[in-house]
mmCIF file of C-alpha atoms and ligand atoms in Angstrom:
data_model
loop_
_atom_site.group_PDB
_atom_site.id
_atom_site.type_symbol
_atom_site.label_atom_id
_atom_site.label_comp_id
_atom_site.label_asym_id
_atom_site.label_seq_id
_atom_site.Cartn_x
_atom_site.Cartn_y
_atom_site.Cartn_z
ATOM 1 C CA MET Q 1 71.179 92.046 98.933
ATOM 2 C CA ILE Q 2 71.874 95.545 100.234
ATOM 3 C CA SER Q 3 69.944 98.719 99.414
ATOM 4 C CA ILE Q 4 71.240 102.142 100.417
ATOM 5 C CA LEU Q 5 68.247 104.446 100.474
ATOM 6 C CA ASP Q 6 67.824 108.160 100.958
ATOM 7 C CA HIS Q 7 64.582 108.448 102.918
ATOM 8 C CA ASP Q 8 62.872 106.241 100.366
ATOM 9 C CA PHE Q 9 61.008 103.467 102.131
ATOM 10 C CA SER Q 10 59.209 102.233 99.010
ATOM 11 C CA GLN Q 11 61.706 99.373 98.448
ATOM 12 C CA LEU Q 12 61.134 98.174 101.984
ATOM 13 C CA ASN Q 13 57.364 98.420 101.542
ATOM 14 C CA ASP Q 14 57.584 96.544 98.219
ATOM 15 C CA PHE Q 15 59.749 93.895 99.861
ATOM 16 C CA LEU Q 16 57.127 93.344 102.577
ATOM 17 C CA THR Q 17 54.319 93.182 100.031
ATOM 18 C CA THR Q 18 56.191 90.538 98.042
ATOM 19 C CA LEU Q 19 57.285 88.447 101.026
ATOM 20 C CA GLU Q 20 53.844 88.570 102.693
ATOM 21 C CA PRO Q 21 55.017 87.560 106.174
ATOM 22 C CA THR Q 22 52.375 86.532 108.717
ATOM 23 C CA GLN Q 23 53.721 88.950 111.312
ATOM 24 C CA LEU Q 24 56.496 91.531 111.775
ATOM 25 C CA LEU Q 25 58.671 91.402 114.863
ATOM 26 C CA ILE Q 26 60.551 94.648 115.184
ATOM 27 C CA LEU Q 27 63.539 94.311 117.517
ATOM 28 C CA VAL Q 28 64.860 97.581 118.950
ATOM 29 C CA ASP Q 29 66.877 98.772 121.909
ATOM 30 C CA GLU Q 30 65.860 101.716 124.050
ATOM 31 C CA ASN Q 31 67.717 104.226 121.841
ATOM 32 C CA THR Q 32 66.638 102.900 118.465
ATOM 33 C CA HIS Q 33 63.096 102.779 119.897
ATOM 34 C CA GLU Q 34 63.330 106.483 120.624
ATOM 35 C CA TYR Q 35 65.273 107.719 117.586
ATOM 36 C CA CYS Q 36 64.727 105.248 114.744
ATOM 37 C CA LEU Q 37 61.439 103.439 115.265
ATOM 38 C CA PRO Q 38 59.274 106.579 114.777
ATOM 39 C CA ILE Q 39 60.942 107.124 111.381
ATOM 40 C CA LEU Q 40 60.405 103.495 110.375
ATOM 41 C CA LEU Q 41 56.783 103.317 111.541
ATOM 42 C CA GLY Q 42 56.025 106.691 109.960
ATOM 43 C CA ASN Q 43 57.032 105.274 106.589
ATOM 44 C CA LEU Q 44 55.821 101.671 106.721
ATOM 45 C CA GLU Q 45 52.846 101.086 104.478
ATOM 46 C CA THR Q 46 51.572 97.669 105.363
ATOM 47 C CA GLU Q 47 48.599 95.906 106.911
ATOM 48 C CA ILE Q 48 50.772 93.111 108.308
ATOM 49 C CA PRO Q 49 50.335 92.923 112.107
ATOM 50 C CA PHE Q 50 53.464 93.888 114.003
ATOM 51 C CA GLU Q 51 54.943 93.614 117.482
ATOM 52 C CA ILE Q 52 57.694 95.774 118.902
ATOM 53 C CA ILE Q 53 60.240 94.029 121.089
ATOM 54 C CA GLU Q 54 62.552 96.274 123.068
ATOM 55 C CA ILE Q 55 65.697 95.335 124.953
ATOM 56 C CA GLU Q 56 68.003 97.596 126.962
ATOM 57 C CA ALA Q 57 70.886 99.095 124.998
ATOM 58 C CA GLY Q 58 74.425 97.804 125.310
ATOM 59 C CA GLU Q 59 76.809 94.897 124.850
ATOM 60 C CA GLU Q 60 75.990 93.728 128.404
ATOM 61 C CA LEU Q 61 72.608 92.578 127.064
ATOM 62 C CA LYS Q 62 74.026 90.441 124.222
ATOM 63 C CA THR Q 63 73.667 87.353 126.389
ATOM 64 C CA LEU Q 64 71.996 83.992 126.616
ATOM 65 C CA GLU Q 65 69.602 85.395 129.243
ATOM 66 C CA THR Q 66 68.339 88.021 126.786
ATOM 67 C CA ALA Q 67 68.168 85.408 124.047
ATOM 68 C CA ALA Q 68 66.056 83.136 126.267
ATOM 69 C CA GLN Q 69 63.680 86.021 127.018
ATOM 70 C CA LEU Q 70 63.331 86.774 123.317
ATOM 71 C CA TRP Q 71 62.661 83.124 122.388
ATOM 72 C CA GLU Q 72 59.983 83.098 125.114
ATOM 73 C CA ILE Q 73 58.397 86.250 123.767
ATOM 74 C CA LEU Q 74 58.157 84.689 120.304
ATOM 75 C CA THR Q 75 56.439 81.607 121.689
ATOM 76 C CA GLU Q 76 54.020 83.856 123.625
ATOM 77 C CA PHE Q 77 53.240 85.648 120.366
ATOM 78 C CA GLU Q 78 52.778 82.202 118.745
ATOM 79 C CA THR Q 79 55.145 83.417 116.059
ATOM 80 C CA ASP Q 80 55.224 81.047 113.094
ATOM 81 C CA ARG Q 81 57.940 80.330 110.558
ATOM 82 C CA LYS Q 82 56.531 82.795 108.061
ATOM 83 C CA ALA Q 83 56.944 85.745 110.393
ATOM 84 C CA LEU Q 84 59.664 88.295 109.620
ATOM 85 C CA MET Q 85 62.052 89.675 112.206
ATOM 86 C CA ILE Q 86 63.155 93.255 111.559
ATOM 87 C CA ASN Q 87 66.366 94.131 113.371
ATOM 88 C CA LEU Q 88 66.397 97.908 113.786
ATOM 89 C CA GLY Q 89 69.587 98.932 115.523
ATOM 90 C CA GLY Q 90 73.334 98.682 115.770
ATOM 91 C CA GLY Q 91 75.481 95.580 115.847
ATOM 92 C CA VAL Q 92 74.095 94.363 119.157
ATOM 93 C CA ILE Q 93 70.565 94.290 117.731
ATOM 94 C CA THR Q 94 71.528 92.743 114.375
ATOM 95 C CA ASP Q 95 73.787 90.121 116.043
ATOM 96 C CA MET Q 96 71.147 89.250 118.643
ATOM 97 C CA GLY Q 97 68.123 89.503 116.349
ATOM 98 C CA GLY Q 98 69.807 87.451 113.649
ATOM 99 C CA PHE Q 99 70.711 84.827 116.236
ATOM 100 C CA ILE Q 100 67.162 84.649 117.594
ATOM 101 C CA ALA Q 101 65.649 84.498 114.120
ATOM 102 C CA SER Q 102 68.092 81.867 112.859
ATOM 103 C CA THR Q 103 67.463 79.544 115.808
ATOM 104 C CA TYR Q 104 63.757 80.021 116.644
ATOM 105 C CA LYS Q 105 61.833 77.090 115.153
ATOM 106 C CA ARG Q 106 65.134 76.333 113.328
ATOM 107 C CA GLY Q 107 64.966 79.606 111.512
ATOM 108 C CA ILE Q 108 62.623 82.368 110.456
ATOM 109 C CA PRO Q 109 63.494 85.077 107.930
ATOM 110 C CA PHE Q 110 64.947 88.370 109.105
ATOM 111 C CA ILE Q 111 66.099 91.661 107.682
ATOM 112 C CA ASN Q 112 68.610 94.139 109.053
ATOM 113 C CA ILE Q 113 68.065 97.870 109.186
ATOM 114 C CA PRO Q 114 71.352 99.103 110.669
ATOM 115 C CA THR Q 115 71.220 102.385 112.565
ATOM 116 C CA THR Q 116 74.881 102.834 113.541
ATOM 117 C CA LEU Q 117 77.843 103.426 111.253
ATOM 118 C CA LEU Q 118 79.348 100.192 112.521
ATOM 119 C CA GLY Q 119 76.134 98.372 111.721
ATOM 120 C CA MET Q 120 75.925 99.850 108.230
ATOM 121 C CA CYS Q 121 79.541 99.161 107.227
ATOM 122 C CA ASP Q 122 80.073 95.904 109.021
ATOM 123 C CA ALA Q 123 77.723 94.169 111.484
ATOM 124 C CA SER Q 124 74.566 94.041 109.359
ATOM 125 C CA ILE Q 125 76.475 92.440 106.466
ATOM 126 C CA GLY Q 126 77.816 88.910 106.220
ATOM 127 C CA GLY Q 127 75.465 86.825 108.303
ATOM 128 C CA LYS Q 128 77.551 86.367 111.448
ATOM 129 C CA THR Q 129 74.984 86.339 114.256
ATOM 130 C CA GLY Q 130 75.589 85.645 117.904
ATOM 131 C CA ILE Q 131 75.793 86.401 121.575
ATOM 132 C CA ASP Q 132 78.542 86.644 124.164
ATOM 133 C CA HIS Q 133 78.851 83.989 126.861
ATOM 134 C CA GLN Q 134 81.023 84.058 129.983
ATOM 135 C CA PHE Q 135 82.261 87.383 128.610
ATOM 136 C CA LEU Q 136 83.668 85.685 125.508
ATOM 137 C CA LYS Q 137 82.699 87.655 122.451
ATOM 138 C CA ASN Q 138 80.224 86.066 120.024
ATOM 139 C CA ILE Q 139 81.162 82.641 121.324
ATOM 140 C CA ILE Q 140 77.711 81.225 120.521
ATOM 141 C CA GLY Q 141 76.169 81.993 117.174
ATOM 142 C CA THR Q 142 75.227 81.031 113.668
ATOM 143 C CA PHE Q 143 76.026 81.936 110.091
ATOM 144 C CA ALA Q 144 72.700 83.096 108.685
ATOM 145 C CA HIS Q 145 72.137 85.720 106.019
ATOM 146 C CA PRO Q 146 69.390 88.302 106.373
ATOM 147 C CA GLU Q 147 66.856 88.317 103.542
ATOM 148 C CA HIS Q 148 67.825 91.908 102.824
ATOM 149 C CA ILE Q 149 69.745 94.821 104.339
ATOM 150 C CA PHE Q 150 68.108 98.234 104.109
ATOM 151 C CA VAL Q 151 70.493 101.086 104.863
ATOM 152 C CA PHE Q 152 69.047 104.513 105.630
ATOM 153 C CA PRO Q 153 72.020 106.809 106.311
ATOM 154 C CA GLU Q 154 69.647 109.375 107.866
ATOM 155 C CA PHE Q 155 69.696 107.268 111.040
ATOM 156 C CA LEU Q 156 73.243 108.518 111.591
ATOM 157 C CA ASN Q 157 71.852 111.987 112.358
ATOM 158 C CA THR Q 158 71.159 111.036 115.975
ATOM 159 C CA LEU Q 159 74.198 108.832 116.523
ATOM 160 C CA PRO Q 160 76.624 110.154 119.205
ATOM 161 C CA PHE Q 161 80.128 111.063 118.004
ATOM 162 C CA GLU Q 162 81.833 108.233 119.940
ATOM 163 C CA GLU Q 163 79.573 105.669 118.258
ATOM 164 C CA LEU Q 164 80.354 107.149 114.855
ATOM 165 C CA ARG Q 165 84.071 106.903 115.632
ATOM 166 C CA SER Q 166 83.595 103.292 116.736
ATOM 167 C CA GLY Q 167 82.192 102.432 113.306
ATOM 168 C CA PHE Q 168 85.021 104.343 111.655
ATOM 169 C CA ALA Q 169 87.475 101.831 113.176
ATOM 170 C CA GLU Q 170 85.916 99.003 111.156
ATOM 171 C CA MET Q 171 86.042 101.176 108.022
ATOM 172 C CA LEU Q 172 89.770 101.774 108.590
ATOM 173 C CA LYS Q 173 90.138 98.013 108.968
ATOM 174 C CA HIS Q 174 88.496 97.501 105.570
ATOM 175 C CA GLY Q 175 91.010 99.878 104.007
ATOM 176 C CA LEU Q 176 93.952 98.211 105.714
ATOM 177 C CA ILE Q 177 93.041 94.673 104.703
ATOM 178 C CA ALA Q 178 91.704 95.264 101.215
ATOM 179 C CA ASP Q 179 92.013 98.709 99.653
ATOM 180 C CA GLN Q 180 94.810 101.240 100.028
ATOM 181 C CA ASN Q 181 92.782 103.957 98.256
ATOM 182 C CA HIS Q 182 89.963 103.501 100.741
ATOM 183 C CA TRP Q 183 92.462 103.810 103.588
ATOM 184 C CA ASN Q 184 93.916 106.978 102.048
ATOM 185 C CA ASP Q 185 90.451 108.466 101.595
ATOM 186 C CA LEU Q 186 89.531 107.721 105.194
ATOM 187 C CA ILE Q 187 92.693 109.051 106.808
ATOM 188 C CA SER Q 188 92.297 112.287 104.869
ATOM 189 C CA ILE Q 189 89.122 112.999 106.889
ATOM 190 C CA LYS Q 190 89.944 115.575 109.548
ATOM 191 C CA ASP Q 191 86.627 115.854 111.395
ATOM 192 C CA LEU Q 192 84.715 112.637 111.901
ATOM 193 C CA THR Q 193 81.194 113.740 111.028
ATOM 194 C CA SER Q 194 78.568 111.671 109.255
ATOM 195 C CA GLU Q 195 78.688 114.145 106.330
ATOM 196 C CA ASN Q 196 82.440 113.648 105.923
ATOM 197 C CA ILE Q 197 82.255 109.874 106.289
ATOM 198 C CA PHE Q 198 79.153 109.374 104.167
ATOM 199 C CA PRO Q 199 80.918 109.349 100.737
ATOM 200 C CA PHE Q 200 82.980 106.317 101.814
ATOM 201 C CA ILE Q 201 80.331 104.164 103.478
ATOM 202 C CA GLU Q 202 79.366 102.311 100.316
ATOM 203 C CA ARG Q 203 82.972 101.348 99.553
ATOM 204 C CA SER Q 204 83.373 99.933 103.033
ATOM 205 C CA MET Q 205 80.171 97.921 102.684
ATOM 206 C CA THR Q 206 81.320 96.582 99.317
ATOM 207 C CA ILE Q 207 84.685 95.475 100.708
ATOM 208 C CA LYS Q 208 82.965 93.545 103.473
ATOM 209 C CA GLN Q 209 80.407 92.008 101.133
ATOM 210 C CA ASN Q 210 83.080 90.958 98.596
ATOM 211 C CA VAL Q 211 85.080 89.133 101.232
ATOM 212 C CA VAL Q 212 81.998 87.400 102.647
ATOM 213 C CA GLU Q 213 80.900 86.300 99.171
ATOM 214 C CA GLN Q 214 84.227 84.523 98.712
ATOM 215 C CA ASP Q 215 84.190 82.749 102.083
ATOM 216 C CA PHE Q 216 80.893 82.842 103.972
ATOM 217 C CA THR Q 217 81.857 80.421 106.780
ATOM 218 C CA GLU Q 218 85.314 81.870 107.427
ATOM 219 C CA GLN Q 219 87.493 79.034 106.207
ATOM 220 C CA ASN Q 220 90.083 81.358 104.695
ATOM 221 C CA ILE Q 221 89.951 84.956 103.397
ATOM 222 C CA ARG Q 222 87.094 86.019 105.697
ATOM 223 C CA LYS Q 223 89.565 85.737 108.550
ATOM 224 C CA THR Q 224 91.152 88.972 107.280
ATOM 225 C CA LEU Q 225 87.970 90.802 108.401
ATOM 226 C CA ASN Q 226 89.040 89.809 111.888
ATOM 227 C CA PHE Q 227 92.217 91.923 111.763
ATOM 228 C CA GLY Q 228 92.510 93.748 115.105
ATOM 229 C CA HIS Q 229 89.981 91.439 116.744
ATOM 230 C CA THR Q 230 92.199 88.752 118.316
ATOM 231 C CA ILE Q 231 93.564 91.301 120.768
ATOM 232 C CA GLY Q 232 90.572 93.676 120.444
ATOM 233 C CA HIS Q 233 88.045 91.047 121.527
ATOM 234 C CA ALA Q 234 90.220 89.983 124.487
ATOM 235 C CA ILE Q 235 90.370 93.579 125.710
ATOM 236 C CA GLU Q 236 86.657 94.129 125.052
ATOM 237 C CA SER Q 237 85.885 90.985 127.092
ATOM 238 C CA LEU Q 238 88.040 92.114 130.009
ATOM 239 C CA PHE Q 239 86.384 95.528 130.217
ATOM 240 C CA LEU Q 240 82.978 93.835 129.948
ATOM 241 C CA LEU Q 241 83.934 91.474 132.755
ATOM 242 C CA LYS Q 242 84.886 94.425 134.971
ATOM 243 C CA GLY Q 243 81.497 96.026 134.320
ATOM 244 C CA LYS Q 244 83.074 98.835 132.275
ATOM 245 C CA ALA Q 245 82.070 97.922 128.719
ATOM 246 C CA ILE Q 246 83.925 99.795 125.996
ATOM 247 C CA MET Q 247 82.788 100.268 122.411
ATOM 248 C CA HIS Q 248 83.619 97.495 119.961
ATOM 249 C CA GLY Q 249 85.344 99.923 117.577
ATOM 250 C CA GLU Q 250 87.531 101.336 120.357
ATOM 251 C CA ALA Q 251 88.696 97.821 121.158
ATOM 252 C CA VAL Q 252 89.287 97.074 117.467
ATOM 253 C CA ALA Q 253 91.320 100.295 117.066
ATOM 254 C CA MET Q 254 93.517 99.238 119.987
ATOM 255 C CA GLY Q 255 93.708 95.698 118.591
ATOM 256 C CA MET Q 256 94.735 97.010 115.151
ATOM 257 C CA ILE Q 257 97.598 98.993 116.713
ATOM 258 C CA CYS Q 258 98.886 95.894 118.527
ATOM 259 C CA GLU Q 259 98.391 93.604 115.538
ATOM 260 C CA THR Q 260 100.155 96.110 113.270
ATOM 261 C CA ARG Q 261 103.043 95.911 115.739
ATOM 262 C CA ILE Q 262 102.933 92.116 115.499
ATOM 263 C CA SER Q 263 102.932 92.370 111.690
ATOM 264 C CA LYS Q 264 106.174 94.345 112.023
ATOM 265 C CA LEU Q 265 107.675 91.955 114.591
ATOM 266 C CA GLN Q 266 106.935 89.081 112.204
ATOM 267 C CA GLY Q 267 108.754 90.902 109.403
ATOM 268 C CA LEU Q 268 105.634 91.350 107.286
ATOM 269 C CA ILE Q 269 105.726 95.162 107.095
ATOM 270 C CA SER Q 270 108.429 97.819 107.248
ATOM 271 C CA GLU Q 271 108.871 100.222 110.150
ATOM 272 C CA GLU Q 272 107.650 103.016 107.872
ATOM 273 C CA THR Q 273 104.361 101.221 107.151
ATOM 274 C CA GLU Q 274 103.954 100.374 110.823
ATOM 275 C CA THR Q 275 104.411 103.999 111.844
ATOM 276 C CA GLN Q 276 102.051 105.202 109.132
ATOM 277 C CA ILE Q 277 99.252 102.866 110.281
ATOM 278 C CA ILE Q 278 99.682 103.365 114.000
ATOM 279 C CA SER Q 279 99.950 107.133 113.890
ATOM 280 C CA ALA Q 280 96.849 107.376 111.688
ATOM 281 C CA ILE Q 281 94.782 105.250 114.090
ATOM 282 C CA ARG Q 282 96.053 107.202 117.113
ATOM 283 C CA LYS Q 283 94.981 110.468 115.468
ATOM 284 C CA TYR Q 284 91.344 109.395 115.842
ATOM 285 C CA PHE Q 285 91.284 107.111 118.881
ATOM 286 C CA PRO Q 286 92.279 107.966 122.447
ATOM 287 C CA HIS Q 287 94.601 105.623 124.287
ATOM 288 C CA LEU Q 288 92.955 102.805 126.258
ATOM 289 C CA ASP Q 289 94.364 102.238 129.714
ATOM 290 C CA ILE Q 290 94.856 98.475 129.885
ATOM 291 C CA THR Q 291 97.339 98.486 132.765
ATOM 292 C CA GLU Q 292 94.796 96.916 135.155
ATOM 293 C CA PHE Q 293 94.935 93.683 133.109
ATOM 294 C CA SER Q 294 97.877 91.309 133.272
ATOM 295 C CA LEU Q 295 99.507 90.157 130.043
ATOM 296 C CA GLU Q 296 98.687 86.580 131.053
ATOM 297 C CA GLU Q 297 94.957 87.212 131.400
ATOM 298 C CA ILE Q 298 94.843 89.027 128.054
ATOM 299 C CA VAL Q 299 96.638 86.179 126.279
ATOM 300 C CA ASN Q 300 94.501 83.579 128.067
ATOM 301 C CA LEU Q 301 91.342 85.113 126.641
ATOM 302 C CA MET Q 302 92.797 84.815 123.148
ATOM 303 C CA ARG Q 303 92.961 81.057 123.593
ATOM 304 C CA ASN Q 304 89.239 80.971 122.821
ATOM 305 C CA ASP Q 305 89.499 83.017 119.630
ATOM 306 C CA LYS Q 306 87.483 81.374 116.853
ATOM 307 C CA LYS Q 307 90.359 81.518 114.351
ATOM 308 C CA ASN Q 308 92.589 79.288 116.488
ATOM 309 C CA SER Q 309 93.518 75.753 115.569
ATOM 310 C CA PHE Q 310 95.648 72.961 117.126
ATOM 311 C CA GLY Q 311 96.142 75.063 120.273
ATOM 312 C CA ASN Q 312 97.789 77.911 118.341
ATOM 313 C CA ILE Q 313 96.617 81.519 118.605
ATOM 314 C CA ASN Q 314 96.137 82.492 114.980
ATOM 315 C CA PHE Q 315 96.208 86.108 113.845
ATOM 316 C CA SER Q 316 95.209 87.930 110.699
ATOM 317 C CA LEU Q 317 98.000 90.370 109.924
ATOM 318 C CA ILE Q 318 98.881 93.144 107.484
ATOM 319 C CA LYS Q 319 101.298 92.523 104.590
ATOM 320 C CA ARG Q 320 101.016 96.053 103.231
ATOM 321 C CA ILE Q 321 98.329 98.729 103.434
ATOM 322 C CA GLY Q 322 95.455 97.195 101.468
ATOM 323 C CA ASN Q 323 96.560 93.591 101.833
ATOM 324 C CA ALA Q 324 96.268 91.111 104.683
ATOM 325 C CA THR Q 325 97.144 87.533 105.434
ATOM 326 C CA PHE Q 326 95.645 85.040 107.888
ATOM 327 C CA ASP Q 327 96.373 81.890 109.933
ATOM 328 C CA CYS Q 328 99.554 83.383 111.355
ATOM 329 C CA SER Q 329 100.439 81.452 114.479
ATOM 330 C CA ILE Q 330 102.238 83.905 116.750
ATOM 331 C CA PRO Q 331 104.444 83.035 119.725
ATOM 332 C CA ASN Q 332 103.219 84.399 123.079
ATOM 333 C CA GLU Q 333 106.433 86.392 123.345
ATOM 334 C CA ASN Q 334 105.536 88.573 120.352
ATOM 335 C CA ILE Q 335 101.934 88.986 121.507
ATOM 336 C CA LYS Q 336 103.210 90.236 124.860
ATOM 337 C CA LYS Q 337 105.787 92.505 123.207
ATOM 338 C CA ALA Q 338 102.989 94.149 121.224
ATOM 339 C CA LEU Q 339 100.873 94.657 124.366
ATOM 340 C CA ILE Q 340 103.816 96.189 126.232
ATOM 341 C CA TYR Q 341 104.485 98.428 123.230
ATOM 342 C CA TYR Q 342 100.849 99.604 123.386
ATOM 343 C CA GLN Q 343 101.003 100.238 127.140
ATOM 344 C CA LYS Q 344 104.052 102.458 126.613
ATOM 345 C CA LEU Q 345 102.423 104.529 123.874
ATOM 346 C CA GLU Q 346 100.524 106.713 126.375
HETATM 347 N N1 LIG G 401 78.156 90.353 112.953
HETATM 348 C C1 LIG G 401 79.171 91.073 112.553
HETATM 349 O O1 LIG G 401 79.716 90.882 111.468
HETATM 350 C C2 LIG G 401 79.671 92.181 113.430
HETATM 351 C C3 LIG G 401 80.591 93.098 112.905
HETATM 352 C C4 LIG G 401 81.042 94.113 113.734
HETATM 353 C C5 LIG G 401 80.571 94.220 115.034
HETATM 354 N N2 LIG G 401 79.674 93.321 115.501
HETATM 355 C C6 LIG G 401 79.105 93.461 116.849
HETATM 356 O O2 LIG G 401 78.342 94.650 116.853
HETATM 357 C C7 LIG G 401 78.299 95.175 118.174
HETATM 358 C C8 LIG G 401 78.641 96.646 118.144
HETATM 359 O O3 LIG G 401 77.710 97.293 117.310
HETATM 360 P P1 LIG G 401 77.392 98.846 117.504
HETATM 361 O O4 LIG G 401 78.642 99.593 117.654
HETATM 362 O O5 LIG G 401 76.433 99.232 116.454
HETATM 363 O O6 LIG G 401 76.751 98.853 118.967
HETATM 364 P P2 LIG G 401 75.265 98.970 119.508
HETATM 365 O O7 LIG G 401 74.315 98.169 118.747
HETATM 366 O O8 LIG G 401 75.359 98.747 120.969
HETATM 367 O O9 LIG G 401 74.911 100.499 119.251
HETATM 368 C C9 LIG G 401 75.695 101.481 119.873
HETATM 369 C C10 LIG G 401 74.834 102.470 120.691
HETATM 370 O O10 LIG G 401 74.187 103.367 119.793
HETATM 371 C C11 LIG G 401 72.783 103.399 120.059
HETATM 372 N N3 LIG G 401 72.155 103.698 118.786
HETATM 373 C C12 LIG G 401 72.002 102.866 117.745
HETATM 374 N N4 LIG G 401 71.508 103.524 116.679
HETATM 375 C C13 LIG G 401 71.326 104.806 117.074
HETATM 376 C C14 LIG G 401 70.874 105.968 116.413
HETATM 377 N N5 LIG G 401 70.555 105.958 115.119
HETATM 378 N N6 LIG G 401 70.804 107.113 117.121
HETATM 379 C C15 LIG G 401 71.197 107.140 118.436
HETATM 380 N N7 LIG G 401 71.657 106.089 119.107
HETATM 381 C C16 LIG G 401 71.727 104.918 118.416
HETATM 382 C C17 LIG G 401 72.483 102.052 120.643
HETATM 383 O O11 LIG G 401 71.312 102.077 121.409
HETATM 384 C C18 LIG G 401 73.727 101.819 121.511
HETATM 385 O O12 LIG G 401 73.592 102.498 122.725
HETATM 386 C C19 LIG G 401 79.255 94.356 118.996
HETATM 387 O O13 LIG G 401 78.534 93.434 119.756
HETATM 388 C C20 LIG G 401 80.102 93.656 117.956
HETATM 389 O O14 LIG G 401 80.620 92.446 118.444
HETATM 390 C C21 LIG G 401 79.211 92.314 114.718
HETATM 391 O O1 LIG G 402 82.380 89.545 109.541
HETATM 392 C C1 LIG G 402 83.453 89.098 109.970
HETATM 393 O O2 LIG G 402 83.894 88.008 109.619
HETATM 394 C C2 LIG G 402 84.236 89.870 110.951
HETATM 395 O O3 LIG G 402 85.190 89.368 111.501
HETATM 396 C C3 LIG G 402 83.798 91.268 111.227
HETATM 397 C C4 LIG G 402 84.138 91.775 112.607
HETATM 398 O O4 LIG G 402 84.219 93.187 112.510
HETATM 399 C C5 LIG G 402 83.069 91.482 113.651
HETATM 400 O O5 LIG G 402 83.401 92.095 114.853
HETATM 401 C C6 LIG G 402 82.718 90.025 113.870
HETATM 402 O O6 LIG G 402 81.569 89.917 114.684
HETATM 403 C C7 LIG G 402 83.804 89.266 114.591
HETATM 404 O O7 LIG G 402 83.558 87.917 114.436
HETATM 405 P P1 LIG G 402 84.068 86.804 115.424
HETATM 406 O O8 LIG G 402 83.898 85.553 114.637
HETATM 407 O O9 LIG G 402 85.488 87.094 115.766
HETATM 408 O O10 LIG G 402 83.194 86.863 116.618
HETATM 409 ZN ZN1 LIG G 403 84.365 93.990 114.519
#
């Protein structure tokens, strides 16, 4: 259940009154502690005891080491199964917090309060939780739904532009895989500001939720939500490995360009559609210099993609703007062609 709320915390307060958890565990990172927690605490009306747990910001912290520290903290607090975890942050916090909550004592309830555009439109919805391991993205995790998602768009007021743009990549993805009108609305935005994006947030959330409702554990159509991620995750992992983490949305934008190219190479879309998609994405996202990585190491990372089966690297691809397909096994040759195409775009 998702609620989009305009500075109205009464639904959240009512939710807490009804659930009556024994304790609240509010997970934040250093930035959401500074910018979002004061707003939340200023509006919470509850007598339930709470603890604030802060981790450093960034993908580098979405690890087993951080998870172990958090599980330890919960045992120190003697947290019981009727406690409620409140994940206040972007995708790193909701992925990590959901993972901790869904595994601690085999599962305690949690809610997501996303504070980034990416979190609001994508990461807080759908119950994929997890951490990275050996630089492989989300390689350990669970499927576990939050009890509720409370979206307060006012949190976007403090979000840096690059983070807003990162979330916009996932919104573009939603248009490409499921709704041509949404895509057209989004690409008509000239300046990426939260005011300009705001009217389209709900549509993006609905697209994601609709897909997840049809296929929670990603047996079929949910794989389309992974468009841009087979290559995007490999590139994100490589930058992470080199100690130069890039934003998830930047990697997805790059991945969508390459996977659009693959869609064309596979004969799924026309050259006109390919050009339309790629030029729109490039209007918003700067080119990523991936020349320091070899084609072999990029492809090797894709061998651990979660959509793979029988040793094949499976892609989700575009059939037309607003429609996607999945389980496309692509020969290495075409994957490499798409990466070379991207390298030459600069
Ligand atoms: N589970 C899913 O379905 C799903 C979907 C998409 C992405 N993800 C994951 O989400 C992560 C990316 O999420 P993200 O882009 O939100 O990153 P993030 O959580 O790291 O947040 C981005 C940055 O913005 C800061 N921040 C957050 N809210 C703020 C605010 N209101 N004001 C100022 N600063 C704020 C954070 O501290 C951080 O520095 C990746 O790990 C990705 O794999 C998961
Ligand atoms: O919810 C999904 O399903 C997605 O694929 C959404 C993606 O935007 C998101 O990045 C997700 O975390 C990727 O999942 P993964 O299974 O490839 O790790
Ligand atoms: Zn994503």
